[in-house]
XYZ file of N, CA and C in Angstrom:
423
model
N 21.712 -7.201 -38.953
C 20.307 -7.505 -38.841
C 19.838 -7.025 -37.462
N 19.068 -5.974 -37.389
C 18.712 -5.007 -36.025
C 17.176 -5.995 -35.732
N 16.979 -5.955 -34.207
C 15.588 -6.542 -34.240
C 14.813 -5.549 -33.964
N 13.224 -5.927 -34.623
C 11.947 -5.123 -34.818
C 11.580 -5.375 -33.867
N 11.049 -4.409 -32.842
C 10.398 -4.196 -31.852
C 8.953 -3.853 -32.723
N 8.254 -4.793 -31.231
C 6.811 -4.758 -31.506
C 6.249 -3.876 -30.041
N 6.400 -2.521 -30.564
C 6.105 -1.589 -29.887
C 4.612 -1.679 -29.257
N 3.157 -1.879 -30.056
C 1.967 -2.701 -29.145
C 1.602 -3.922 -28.450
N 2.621 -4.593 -28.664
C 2.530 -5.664 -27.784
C 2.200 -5.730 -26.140
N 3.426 -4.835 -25.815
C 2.974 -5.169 -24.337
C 1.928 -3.998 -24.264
N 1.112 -3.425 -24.649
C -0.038 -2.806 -24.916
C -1.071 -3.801 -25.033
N -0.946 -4.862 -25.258
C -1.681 -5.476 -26.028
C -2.706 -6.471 -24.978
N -3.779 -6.899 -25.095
C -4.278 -7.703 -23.724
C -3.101 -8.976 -23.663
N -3.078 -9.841 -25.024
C -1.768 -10.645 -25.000
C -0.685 -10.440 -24.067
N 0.015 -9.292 -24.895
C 1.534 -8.660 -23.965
C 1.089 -8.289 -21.958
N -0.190 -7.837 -21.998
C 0.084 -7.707 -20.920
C -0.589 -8.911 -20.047
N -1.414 -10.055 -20.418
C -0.969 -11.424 -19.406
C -0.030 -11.492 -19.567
N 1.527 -11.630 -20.703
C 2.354 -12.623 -20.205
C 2.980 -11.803 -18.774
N 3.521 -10.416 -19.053
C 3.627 -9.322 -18.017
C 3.467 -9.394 -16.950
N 1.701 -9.718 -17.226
C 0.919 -9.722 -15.824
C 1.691 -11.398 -15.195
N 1.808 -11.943 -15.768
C 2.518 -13.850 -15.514
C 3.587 -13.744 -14.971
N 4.280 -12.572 -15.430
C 6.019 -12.985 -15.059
C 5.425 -12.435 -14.002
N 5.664 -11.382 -13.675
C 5.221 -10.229 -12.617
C 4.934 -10.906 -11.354
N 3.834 -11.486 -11.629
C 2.971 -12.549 -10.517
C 3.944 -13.951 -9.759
N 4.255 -14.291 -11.031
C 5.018 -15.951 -10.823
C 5.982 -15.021 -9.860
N 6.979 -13.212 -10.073
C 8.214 -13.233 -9.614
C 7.739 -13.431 -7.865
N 6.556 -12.867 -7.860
C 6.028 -12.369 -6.677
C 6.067 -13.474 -5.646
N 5.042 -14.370 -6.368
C 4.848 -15.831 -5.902
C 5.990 -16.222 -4.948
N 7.814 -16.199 -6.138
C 9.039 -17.043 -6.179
C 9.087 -15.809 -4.517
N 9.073 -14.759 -4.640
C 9.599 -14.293 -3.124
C 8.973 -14.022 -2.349
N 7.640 -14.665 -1.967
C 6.893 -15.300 -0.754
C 7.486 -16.722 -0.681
N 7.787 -17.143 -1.135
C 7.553 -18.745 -1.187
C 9.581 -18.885 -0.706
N 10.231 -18.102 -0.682
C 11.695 -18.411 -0.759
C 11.884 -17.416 0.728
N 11.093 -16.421 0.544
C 11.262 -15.230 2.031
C 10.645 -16.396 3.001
N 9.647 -17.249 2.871
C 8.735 -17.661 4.090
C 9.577 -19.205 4.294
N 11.182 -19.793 3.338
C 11.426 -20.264 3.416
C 10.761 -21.685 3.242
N 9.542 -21.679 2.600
C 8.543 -22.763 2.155
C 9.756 -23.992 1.449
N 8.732 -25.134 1.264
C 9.962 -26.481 0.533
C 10.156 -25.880 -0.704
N 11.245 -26.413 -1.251
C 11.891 -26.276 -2.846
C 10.932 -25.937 -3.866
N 9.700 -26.667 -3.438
C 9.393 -26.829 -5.386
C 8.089 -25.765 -5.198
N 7.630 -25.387 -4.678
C 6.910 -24.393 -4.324
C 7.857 -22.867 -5.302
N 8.942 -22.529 -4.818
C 9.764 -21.759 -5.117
C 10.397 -21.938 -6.604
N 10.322 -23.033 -7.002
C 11.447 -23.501 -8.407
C 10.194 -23.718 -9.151
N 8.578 -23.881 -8.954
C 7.525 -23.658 -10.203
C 7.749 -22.293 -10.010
N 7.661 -21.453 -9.183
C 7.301 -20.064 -9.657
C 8.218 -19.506 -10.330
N 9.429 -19.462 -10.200
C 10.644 -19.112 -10.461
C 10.593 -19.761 -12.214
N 10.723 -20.954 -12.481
C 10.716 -21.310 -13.495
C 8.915 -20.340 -14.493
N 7.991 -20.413 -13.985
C 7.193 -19.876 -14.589
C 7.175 -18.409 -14.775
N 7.873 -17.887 -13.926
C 8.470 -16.212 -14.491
C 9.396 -16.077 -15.243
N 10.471 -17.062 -15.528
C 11.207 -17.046 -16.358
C 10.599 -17.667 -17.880
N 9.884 -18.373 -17.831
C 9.372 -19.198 -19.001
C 8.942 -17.906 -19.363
N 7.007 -17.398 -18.827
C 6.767 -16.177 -19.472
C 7.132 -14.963 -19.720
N 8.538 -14.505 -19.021
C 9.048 -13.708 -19.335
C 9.739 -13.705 -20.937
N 10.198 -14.929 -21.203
C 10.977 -15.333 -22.163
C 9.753 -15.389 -23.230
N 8.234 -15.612 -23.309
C 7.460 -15.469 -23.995
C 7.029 -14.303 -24.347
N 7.050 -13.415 -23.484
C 7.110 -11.787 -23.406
C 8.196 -11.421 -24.462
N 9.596 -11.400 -24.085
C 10.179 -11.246 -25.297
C 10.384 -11.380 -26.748
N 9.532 -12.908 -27.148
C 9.485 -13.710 -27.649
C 8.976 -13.060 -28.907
N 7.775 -12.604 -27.859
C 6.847 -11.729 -28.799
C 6.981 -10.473 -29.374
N 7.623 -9.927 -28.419
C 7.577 -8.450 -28.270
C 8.951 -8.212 -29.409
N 9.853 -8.757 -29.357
C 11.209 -8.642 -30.372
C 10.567 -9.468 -31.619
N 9.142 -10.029 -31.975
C 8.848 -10.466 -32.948
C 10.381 -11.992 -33.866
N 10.763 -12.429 -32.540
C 11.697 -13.748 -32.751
C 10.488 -14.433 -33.165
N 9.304 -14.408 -32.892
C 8.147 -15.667 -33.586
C 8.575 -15.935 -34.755
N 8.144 -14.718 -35.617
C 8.368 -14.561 -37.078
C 9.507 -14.398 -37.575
N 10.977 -15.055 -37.113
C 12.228 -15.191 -37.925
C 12.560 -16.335 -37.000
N 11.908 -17.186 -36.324
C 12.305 -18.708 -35.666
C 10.975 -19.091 -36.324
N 10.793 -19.508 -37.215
C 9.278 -20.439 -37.803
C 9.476 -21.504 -38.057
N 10.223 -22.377 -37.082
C 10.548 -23.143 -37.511
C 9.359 -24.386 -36.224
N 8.887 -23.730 -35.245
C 8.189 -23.855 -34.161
C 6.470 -23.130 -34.295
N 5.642 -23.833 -34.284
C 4.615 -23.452 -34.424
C 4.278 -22.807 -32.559
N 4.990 -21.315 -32.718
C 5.352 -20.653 -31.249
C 3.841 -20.595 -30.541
N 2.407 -20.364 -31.159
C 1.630 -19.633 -29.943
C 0.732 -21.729 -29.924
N 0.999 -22.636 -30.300
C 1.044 -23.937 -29.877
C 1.972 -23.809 -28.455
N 3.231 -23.238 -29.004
C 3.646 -24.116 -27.606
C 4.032 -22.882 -26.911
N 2.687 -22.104 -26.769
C 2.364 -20.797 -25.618
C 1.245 -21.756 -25.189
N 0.186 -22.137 -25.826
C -0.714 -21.978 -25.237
C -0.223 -23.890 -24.098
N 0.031 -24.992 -24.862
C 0.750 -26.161 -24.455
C 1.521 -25.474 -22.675
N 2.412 -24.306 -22.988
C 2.986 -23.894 -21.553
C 2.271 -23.371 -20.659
N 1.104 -22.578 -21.331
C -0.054 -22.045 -20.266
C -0.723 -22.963 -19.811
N -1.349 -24.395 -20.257
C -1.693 -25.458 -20.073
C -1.145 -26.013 -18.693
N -0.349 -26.462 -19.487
C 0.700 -27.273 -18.241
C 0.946 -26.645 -17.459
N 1.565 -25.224 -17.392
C 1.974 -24.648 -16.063
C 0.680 -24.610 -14.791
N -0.852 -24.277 -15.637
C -1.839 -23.826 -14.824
C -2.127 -25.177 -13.930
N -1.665 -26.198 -14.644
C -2.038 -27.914 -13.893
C -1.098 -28.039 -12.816
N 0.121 -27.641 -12.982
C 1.265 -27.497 -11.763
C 0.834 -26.502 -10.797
N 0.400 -25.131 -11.272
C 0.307 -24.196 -10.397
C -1.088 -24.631 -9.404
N -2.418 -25.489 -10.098
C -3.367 -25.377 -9.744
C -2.872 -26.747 -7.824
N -2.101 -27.494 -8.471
C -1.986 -28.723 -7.355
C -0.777 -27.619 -6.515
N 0.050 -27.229 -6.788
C 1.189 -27.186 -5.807
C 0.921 -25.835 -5.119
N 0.263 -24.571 -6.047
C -0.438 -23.500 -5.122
C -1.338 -23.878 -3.898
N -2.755 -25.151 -4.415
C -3.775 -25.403 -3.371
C -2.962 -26.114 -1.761
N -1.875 -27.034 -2.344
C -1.385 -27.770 -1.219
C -0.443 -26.295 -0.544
N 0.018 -25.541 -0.770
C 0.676 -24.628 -0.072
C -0.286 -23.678 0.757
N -1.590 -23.377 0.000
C -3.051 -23.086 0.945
C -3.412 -23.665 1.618
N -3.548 -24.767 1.656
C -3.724 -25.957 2.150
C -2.998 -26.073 3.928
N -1.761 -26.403 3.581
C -0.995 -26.564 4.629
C -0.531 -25.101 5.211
N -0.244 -24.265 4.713
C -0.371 -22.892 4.929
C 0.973 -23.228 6.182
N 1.681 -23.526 6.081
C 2.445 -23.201 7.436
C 3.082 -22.449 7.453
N 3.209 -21.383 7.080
C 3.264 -20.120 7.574
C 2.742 -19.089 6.569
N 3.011 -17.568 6.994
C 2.065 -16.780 6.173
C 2.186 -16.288 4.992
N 3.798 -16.349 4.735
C 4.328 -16.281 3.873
C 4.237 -17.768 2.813
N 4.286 -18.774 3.144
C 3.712 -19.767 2.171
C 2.162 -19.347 1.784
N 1.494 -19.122 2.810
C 0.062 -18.690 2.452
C -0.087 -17.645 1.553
N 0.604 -16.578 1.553
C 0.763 -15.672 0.346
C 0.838 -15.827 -0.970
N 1.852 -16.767 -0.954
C 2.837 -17.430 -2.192
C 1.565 -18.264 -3.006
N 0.894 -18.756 -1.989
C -0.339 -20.042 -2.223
C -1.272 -19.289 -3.643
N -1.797 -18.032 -2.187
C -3.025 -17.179 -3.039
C -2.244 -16.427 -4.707
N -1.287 -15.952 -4.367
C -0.284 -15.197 -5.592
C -0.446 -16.073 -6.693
N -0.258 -17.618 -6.045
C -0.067 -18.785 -7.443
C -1.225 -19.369 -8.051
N -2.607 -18.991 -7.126
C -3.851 -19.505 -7.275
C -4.709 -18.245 -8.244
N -3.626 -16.872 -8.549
C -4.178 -16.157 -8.977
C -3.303 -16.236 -10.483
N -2.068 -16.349 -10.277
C -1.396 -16.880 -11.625
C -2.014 -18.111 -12.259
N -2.270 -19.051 -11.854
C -3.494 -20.206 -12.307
C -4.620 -19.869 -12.973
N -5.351 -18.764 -12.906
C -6.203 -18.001 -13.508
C -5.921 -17.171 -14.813
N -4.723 -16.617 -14.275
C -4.015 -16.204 -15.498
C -3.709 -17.085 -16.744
N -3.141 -17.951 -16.174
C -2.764 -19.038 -17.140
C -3.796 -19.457 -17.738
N -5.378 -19.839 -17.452
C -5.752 -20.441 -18.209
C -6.357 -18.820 -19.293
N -6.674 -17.777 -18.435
C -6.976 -16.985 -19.507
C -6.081 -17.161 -20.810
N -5.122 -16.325 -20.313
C -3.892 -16.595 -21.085
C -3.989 -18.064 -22.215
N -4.254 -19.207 -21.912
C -4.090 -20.331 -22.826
C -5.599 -20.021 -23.988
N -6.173 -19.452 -23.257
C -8.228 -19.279 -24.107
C -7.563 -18.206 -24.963
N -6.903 -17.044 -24.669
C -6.798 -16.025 -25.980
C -6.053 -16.150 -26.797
N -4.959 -17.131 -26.348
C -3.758 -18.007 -27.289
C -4.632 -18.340 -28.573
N -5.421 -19.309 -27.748
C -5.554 -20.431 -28.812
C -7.066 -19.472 -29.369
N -7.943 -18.731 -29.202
C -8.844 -18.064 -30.144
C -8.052 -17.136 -30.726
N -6.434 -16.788 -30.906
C -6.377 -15.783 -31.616
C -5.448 -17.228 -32.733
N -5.320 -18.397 -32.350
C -4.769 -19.246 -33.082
C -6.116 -19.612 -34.296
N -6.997 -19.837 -33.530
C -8.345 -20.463 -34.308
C -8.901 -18.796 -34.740
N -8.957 -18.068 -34.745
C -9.852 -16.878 -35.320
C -8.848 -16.328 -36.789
N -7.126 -16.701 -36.326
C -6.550 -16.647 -37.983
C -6.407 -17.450 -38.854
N -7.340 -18.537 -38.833
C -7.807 -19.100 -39.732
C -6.690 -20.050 -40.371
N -5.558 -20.190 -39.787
C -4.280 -21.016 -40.282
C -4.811 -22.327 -40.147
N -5.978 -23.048 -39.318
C -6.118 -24.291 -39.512
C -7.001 -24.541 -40.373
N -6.514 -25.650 -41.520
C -7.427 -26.292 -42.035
C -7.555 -25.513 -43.947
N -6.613 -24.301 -43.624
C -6.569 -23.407 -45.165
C -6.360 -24.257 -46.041
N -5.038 -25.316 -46.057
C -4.510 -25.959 -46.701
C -4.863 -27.503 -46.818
N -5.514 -27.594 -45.997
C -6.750 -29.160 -46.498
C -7.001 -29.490 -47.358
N -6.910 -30.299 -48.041
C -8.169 -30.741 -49.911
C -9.650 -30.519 -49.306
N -10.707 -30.361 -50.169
C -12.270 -30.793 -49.872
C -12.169 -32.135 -50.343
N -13.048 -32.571 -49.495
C -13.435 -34.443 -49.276
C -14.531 -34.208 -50.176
């Protein structure tokens, strides 16, 4: 059983936030680890390049559609969610305190992945609600 590559994907505005996500989060993880900033500054970004990277694949090797066992772009858009609420508090306090320039980097990098994320969660969920999967299988009242 060979896997199907989904050759437009990372073509795709989709494929290229998550891209644009890992990319960013990696960036984030080495300001934030070069400028020697505290732990968790370094271990959200790190963990959020690995998460969307792994969503990148996810997609792109079309594992959605032979793992259905997970309603997958729910818990894309659920991770874009949550991550943007972590990134939005622990990026501002690293702007914030800025102690040094390299945390300050890491800050703006993560305040721009925060943006991402919520795009990212809005085209999730309108390409969830525009295919019409909710509500097909309802009775009429």
């Amino acid at each position: 059983m060979a896997l199907a590559m989904d050759g437009a994907f990372p073509r795709s505005p989709r494929g290229a936030l998550k891209l644009a996500r890992a990319l960013l989060a990696a960036v984030a993880f080495c300001c934030f680890v070069g400028s020697r900033s505290p732990g968790a500054y370094g271990a959200l970004a790190l963990a959020e390049a690995v998460i969307a990277a792994l969503f990148f694949l996810l997609y792109w090797l079309r594992l959605d559609r032979r793992l259905g066992g997970l309603r997958w772009a729910l818990a894309d858009v659920f991770n874009s969610v949550v991550a943007a609420l972590f990134l939005l508090v622990v990026c501002l306090f690293a702007v914030i305190i800025k102690s040094n320039n390299g945390t300050l980097a890491g800050g703006v990098f993560g305040l721009v992945l925060f943006v991402l994320c919520v795009v990212d969660a809005v085209v999730v969920f309108q390409k969830i609600s525009l295919d019409g999967t909710r509500g097909r299988n309802t009775p009429a009242k």
